[in-house]
Amino acid sequence: MFKRPLTQIIAHRGSKGTRPENTLSAFQAAIDAGADGIETDVQLTRDHQLVIMHDERVDRTTDGTGYLKDFTLAELKDLDAGHFFSPEYAGTPVPTLDEVIQLLIRNDFQGVFNLELKTNKIPYPGIEQRLAGYFQRQSVPFRVVFSSFRAKSLITLRALYPEAEYAKLFKTAGQQARRMQRRHQVGALHPDIHWVKANRFWLPHVQLRPWTVNNEADMTYCFRHHFAGMFTDYPARAVAVRAEIQGES
């Protein structure tokens, strides 16, 4: 009897709901929770180092102020990326891309690693070349998926590194995303969960990985529709809900 594959649970910025986002602690917690995937965000420092942070400015998640692009890696490493979440995590550093990759390798992680290029507001010239070069040098035991709101970044990187998978992020621009899929510029679509629920006519036609799915009702919605995956800040919670609806693997 045919059994549908489980909807993949991808930890959004790690276990963002229970740890300081985009830190090694958040990624380790997501692995320990049984997440099928890790999602995170990559940007470039002033000295062209690949680092992990969601916002273009450091203000919200560190004790610093200003644009990440204006910091060197050494200056960024002096910031506290944990205290904003809880005093328990004071002194947590901003990780580099390589530090995250090495953590996953040490854990023998074999799921999905979704790396979002944060180029829709600041283009970070050369970031695609640096990412392609990094993954050409560093073999990994997991699937790499690159995503972005900026179509040009995905097209550029795909030409340089076709071995990875590519996905278009969008909040409302569904037509552009679908056009990219038809042209085989991306293989997957990553829409806002609110957009998905407002555009139900898409559901029979494409496999989606919606974001950010945090409450039990939205998790249930994704699991009942057997989406390819979903992004959540609470991977442990999602694992429990999935077991109730889709069963165990």
GROMACS .gro file of C-alpha atoms in nm:
model
  249
    1MET     CA    1   0.000   0.000   0.000
    2PHE     CA    2   0.138   0.340  -0.099
    3LYS     CA    3   0.219   0.568   0.193
    4ARG     CA    4   0.272   0.937   0.140
    5PRO     CA    5   0.604   1.076   0.264
    6LEU     CA    6   0.595   1.275   0.585
    7THR     CA    7   0.581   1.653   0.563
    8GLN     CA    8   0.932   1.772   0.648
    9ILE     CA    9   0.969   1.988   0.957
   10ILE     CA   10   1.227   2.258   0.894
   11ALA     CA   11   1.346   2.459   1.193
   12HIS     CA   12   1.319   2.830   1.114
   13ARG     CA   13   1.642   3.004   1.221
   14GLY     CA   14   1.694   2.694   1.432
   15SER     CA   15   1.459   2.635   1.723
   16LYS     CA   16   1.384   3.008   1.724
   17GLY     CA   17   1.096   2.980   1.967
   18THR     CA   18   1.307   2.821   2.240
   19ARG     CA   19   1.661   2.953   2.179
   20PRO     CA   20   1.821   3.276   2.051
   21GLU     CA   21   1.761   3.264   1.678
   22ASN     CA   22   2.036   3.180   1.429
   23THR     CA   23   2.283   3.068   1.694
   24LEU     CA   24   2.458   2.734   1.733
   25SER     CA   25   2.241   2.673   2.039
   26ALA     CA   26   1.924   2.714   1.830
   27PHE     CA   27   2.051   2.479   1.561
   28GLN     CA   28   2.156   2.214   1.812
   29ALA     CA   29   1.815   2.233   1.981
   30ALA     CA   30   1.646   2.182   1.643
   31ILE     CA   31   1.857   1.874   1.571
   32ASP     CA   32   1.785   1.736   1.918
   33ALA     CA   33   1.411   1.793   1.862
   34GLY     CA   34   1.418   1.572   1.555
   35ALA     CA   35   1.377   1.840   1.288
   36ASP     CA   36   1.414   1.716   0.931
   37GLY     CA   37   1.570   2.043   0.822
   38ILE     CA   38   1.747   2.357   0.936
   39GLU     CA   39   1.672   2.699   0.787
   40THR     CA   40   1.898   2.998   0.831
   41ASP     CA   41   2.010   3.324   0.669
   42VAL     CA   42   2.343   3.430   0.524
   43GLN     CA   43   2.494   3.778   0.477
   44LEU     CA   44   2.840   3.928   0.417
   45THR     CA   45   3.052   4.125   0.663
   46ARG     CA   46   3.258   4.427   0.563
   47ASP     CA   47   3.557   4.197   0.519
   48HIS     CA   48   3.351   3.960   0.298
   49GLN     CA   49   3.296   3.679   0.547
   50LEU     CA   50   2.980   3.463   0.527
   51VAL     CA   51   2.788   3.501   0.852
   52ILE     CA   52   2.452   3.395   0.988
   53MET     CA   53   2.193   3.660   1.076
   54HIS     CA   54   1.839   3.737   0.965
   55ASP     CA   55   1.814   4.115   0.994
   56GLU     CA   56   2.027   4.350   0.787
   57ARG     CA   57   2.087   4.544   1.108
   58VAL     CA   58   2.232   4.389   1.424
   59ASP     CA   59   2.015   4.592   1.663
   60ARG     CA   60   1.728   4.348   1.730
   61THR     CA   61   1.928   4.034   1.809
   62THR     CA   62   2.256   4.168   1.952
   63ASP     CA   63   2.383   4.440   2.182
   64GLY     CA   64   2.527   4.628   1.885
   65THR     CA   65   2.380   4.884   1.651
   66GLY     CA   66   2.413   4.941   1.279
   67TYR     CA   67   2.415   4.745   0.956
   68LEU     CA   68   2.584   4.407   0.953
   69LYS     CA   69   2.760   4.499   0.627
   70ASP     CA   70   2.953   4.769   0.815
   71PHE     CA   71   3.104   4.524   1.067
   72THR     CA   72   3.414   4.312   1.019
   73LEU     CA   73   3.388   3.952   1.134
   74ALA     CA   74   3.604   4.030   1.439
   75GLU     CA   75   3.375   4.319   1.534
   76LEU     CA   76   3.067   4.102   1.487
   77LYS     CA   77   3.217   3.832   1.709
   78ASP     CA   78   3.241   4.085   1.992
   79LEU     CA   79   2.862   4.124   1.998
   80ASP     CA   80   2.628   3.934   2.229
   81ALA     CA   81   2.368   3.745   2.023
   82GLY     CA   82   2.197   3.568   2.315
   83HIS     CA   83   2.106   3.816   2.587
   84PHE     CA   84   1.814   3.961   2.386
   85PHE     CA   85   1.642   3.622   2.420
   86SER     CA   86   1.729   3.547   2.782
   87PRO     CA   87   2.008   3.632   3.028
   88GLU     CA   88   2.076   3.257   3.032
   89TYR     CA   89   2.225   3.291   2.684
   90ALA     CA   90   2.432   3.602   2.742
   91GLY     CA   91   2.762   3.592   2.557
   92THR     CA   92   2.634   3.375   2.271
   93PRO     CA   93   2.825   3.474   1.955
   94VAL     CA   94   2.705   3.536   1.601
   95PRO     CA   95   2.807   3.225   1.403
   96THR     CA   96   2.977   3.207   1.067
   97LEU     CA   97   2.835   2.987   0.794
   98ASP     CA   98   3.126   2.748   0.835
   99GLU     CA   99   3.063   2.712   1.209
  100VAL     CA  100   2.704   2.609   1.139
  101ILE     CA  101   2.809   2.363   0.869
  102GLN     CA  102   3.068   2.205   1.100
  103LEU     CA  103   2.807   2.171   1.376
  104LEU     CA  104   2.576   1.985   1.138
  105ILE     CA  105   2.859   1.759   1.023
  106ARG     CA  106   2.954   1.676   1.384
  107ASN     CA  107   2.592   1.579   1.447
  108ASP     CA  108   2.587   1.362   1.135
  109PHE     CA  109   2.289   1.567   1.018
  110GLN     CA  110   2.150   1.421   0.696
  111GLY     CA  111   1.837   1.627   0.642
  112VAL     CA  112   1.775   1.953   0.456
  113PHE     CA  113   1.988   2.263   0.506
  114ASN     CA  114   1.798   2.564   0.372
  115LEU     CA  115   2.015   2.872   0.335
  116GLU     CA  116   1.837   3.198   0.259
  117LEU     CA  117   2.037   3.465   0.076
  118LYS     CA  118   1.942   3.795   0.242
  119THR     CA  119   1.990   3.994  -0.074
  120ASN     CA  120   1.647   4.146  -0.130
  121LYS     CA  121   1.734   4.470   0.056
  122ILE     CA  122   2.116   4.472   0.036
  123PRO     CA  123   2.244   4.285  -0.272
  124TYR     CA  124   2.585   4.193  -0.125
  125PRO     CA  125   2.777   4.181  -0.455
  126GLY     CA  126   2.980   3.861  -0.482
  127ILE     CA  127   2.789   3.664  -0.219
  128GLU     CA  128   2.673   3.409  -0.476
  129GLN     CA  129   3.031   3.345  -0.590
  130ARG     CA  130   3.148   3.305  -0.230
  131LEU     CA  131   2.870   3.058  -0.151
  132ALA     CA  132   2.939   2.854  -0.463
  133GLY     CA  133   3.309   2.844  -0.380
  134TYR     CA  134   3.244   2.741  -0.021
  135PHE     CA  135   3.020   2.447  -0.109
  136GLN     CA  136   3.249   2.336  -0.390
  137ARG     CA  137   3.528   2.304  -0.132
  138GLN     CA  138   3.321   2.166   0.156
  139SER     CA  139   3.148   1.832   0.107
  140VAL     CA  140   2.837   1.788   0.322
  141PRO     CA  141   2.623   1.483   0.412
  142PHE     CA  142   2.292   1.673   0.377
  143ARG     CA  143   2.079   1.831   0.105
  144VAL     CA  144   2.149   2.199   0.042
  145VAL     CA  145   1.859   2.423  -0.061
  146PHE     CA  146   1.919   2.789  -0.144
  147SER     CA  147   1.625   3.026  -0.116
  148SER     CA  148   1.575   3.398  -0.155
  149PHE     CA  149   1.313   3.665  -0.212
  150ARG     CA  150   1.549   3.802  -0.481
  151ALA     CA  151   1.516   3.608  -0.804
  152LYS     CA  152   1.846   3.734  -0.945
  153SER     CA  153   2.044   3.582  -0.658
  154LEU     CA  154   1.891   3.240  -0.719
  155ILE     CA  155   1.950   3.252  -1.094
  156THR     CA  156   2.311   3.368  -1.047
  157LEU     CA  157   2.395   3.106  -0.784
  158ARG     CA  158   2.223   2.825  -0.973
  159ALA     CA  159   2.447   2.892  -1.274
  160LEU     CA  160   2.753   2.870  -1.048
  161TYR     CA  161   2.642   2.578  -0.833
  162PRO     CA  162   2.373   2.366  -1.002
  163GLU     CA  163   2.424   2.075  -0.761
  164ALA     CA  164   2.200   2.237  -0.497
  165GLU     CA  165   1.823   2.278  -0.493
  166TYR     CA  166   1.665   2.621  -0.533
  167ALA     CA  167   1.344   2.768  -0.393
  168LYS     CA  168   1.165   3.101  -0.435
  169LEU     CA  169   1.050   3.274  -0.120
  170PHE     CA  170   0.746   3.497  -0.145
  171LYS     CA  171   0.481   3.663   0.064
  172THR     CA  172   0.236   3.775  -0.206
  173ALA     CA  173   0.421   3.754  -0.542
  174GLY     CA  174   0.293   3.412  -0.634
  175GLN     CA  175   0.289   3.467  -1.008
  176GLN     CA  176   0.662   3.549  -1.026
  177ALA     CA  177   0.742   3.241  -0.818
  178ARG     CA  178   0.531   3.017  -1.037
  179ARG     CA  179   0.688   3.160  -1.350
  180MET     CA  180   1.033   3.077  -1.213
  181GLN     CA  181   0.917   2.724  -1.142
  182ARG     CA  182   0.779   2.679  -1.495
  183ARG     CA  183   1.113   2.797  -1.633
  184HIS     CA  184   1.294   2.546  -1.407
  185GLN     CA  185   1.483   2.828  -1.236
  186VAL     CA  186   1.364   2.693  -0.901
  187GLY     CA  187   1.233   2.355  -0.799
  188ALA     CA  188   1.031   2.452  -0.492
  189LEU     CA  189   0.813   2.735  -0.366
  190HIS     CA  190   0.831   2.878  -0.013
  191PRO     CA  191   0.523   3.098   0.045
  192ASP     CA  192   0.387   3.270   0.353
  193ILE     CA  193   0.135   3.037   0.525
  194HIS     CA  194  -0.126   3.316   0.513
  195TRP     CA  195  -0.089   3.336   0.135
  196VAL     CA  196  -0.127   2.958   0.107
  197LYS     CA  197  -0.452   2.957   0.304
  198ALA     CA  198  -0.589   3.243   0.094
  199ASN     CA  199  -0.498   3.068  -0.234
  200ARG     CA  200  -0.630   2.717  -0.180
  201PHE     CA  201  -0.676   2.662  -0.553
  202TRP     CA  202  -0.299   2.605  -0.573
  203LEU     CA  203  -0.301   2.315  -0.335
  204PRO     CA  204  -0.364   2.026  -0.576
  205HIS     CA  205  -0.107   2.153  -0.823
  206VAL     CA  206   0.222   2.220  -0.646
  207GLN     CA  207   0.415   2.099  -0.345
  208LEU     CA  208   0.492   2.382  -0.108
  209ARG     CA  209   0.699   2.454   0.203
  210PRO     CA  210   0.507   2.731   0.382
  211TRP     CA  211   0.649   2.966   0.646
  212THR     CA  212   0.626   3.042   0.935
  213VAL     CA  213   0.398   2.773   1.081
  214ASN     CA  214   0.387   2.811   1.458
  215ASN     CA  215   0.039   2.743   1.594
  216GLU     CA  216  -0.114   2.399   1.612
  217ALA     CA  217  -0.398   2.485   1.374
  218ASP     CA  218  -0.157   2.588   1.096
  219MET     CA  219   0.064   2.285   1.162
  220THR     CA  220  -0.242   2.061   1.133
  221TYR     CA  221  -0.338   2.235   0.808
  222CYS     CA  222   0.004   2.165   0.656
  223PHE     CA  223   0.015   1.803   0.771
  224ARG     CA  224  -0.338   1.725   0.652
  225HIS     CA  225  -0.253   1.866   0.307
  226HIS     CA  226   0.071   1.666   0.304
  227PHE     CA  227   0.283   1.961   0.194
  228ALA     CA  228   0.643   1.878   0.108
  229GLY     CA  229   0.759   2.068   0.415
  230MET     CA  230   0.696   2.357   0.650
  231PHE     CA  231   0.907   2.606   0.841
  232THR     CA  232   0.848   2.650   1.212
  233ASP     CA  233   1.003   2.822   1.513
  234TYR     CA  234   0.893   2.525   1.726
  235PRO     CA  235   1.026   2.203   1.572
  236ALA     CA  236   0.966   1.989   1.884
  237ARG     CA  237   0.601   2.093   1.890
  238ALA     CA  238   0.567   2.025   1.518
  239VAL     CA  239   0.719   1.676   1.553
  240ALA     CA  240   0.454   1.590   1.813
  241VAL     CA  241   0.165   1.726   1.603
  242ARG     CA  242   0.289   1.544   1.293
  243ALA     CA  243   0.303   1.214   1.479
  244GLU     CA  244  -0.065   1.251   1.568
  245ILE     CA  245  -0.172   1.329   1.210
  246GLN     CA  246   0.071   1.154   0.975
  247GLY     CA  247   0.210   0.891   1.209
  248GLU     CA  248   0.575   0.805   1.245
  249SER     CA  249   0.823   0.752   0.963
   0.00000   0.00000   0.00000
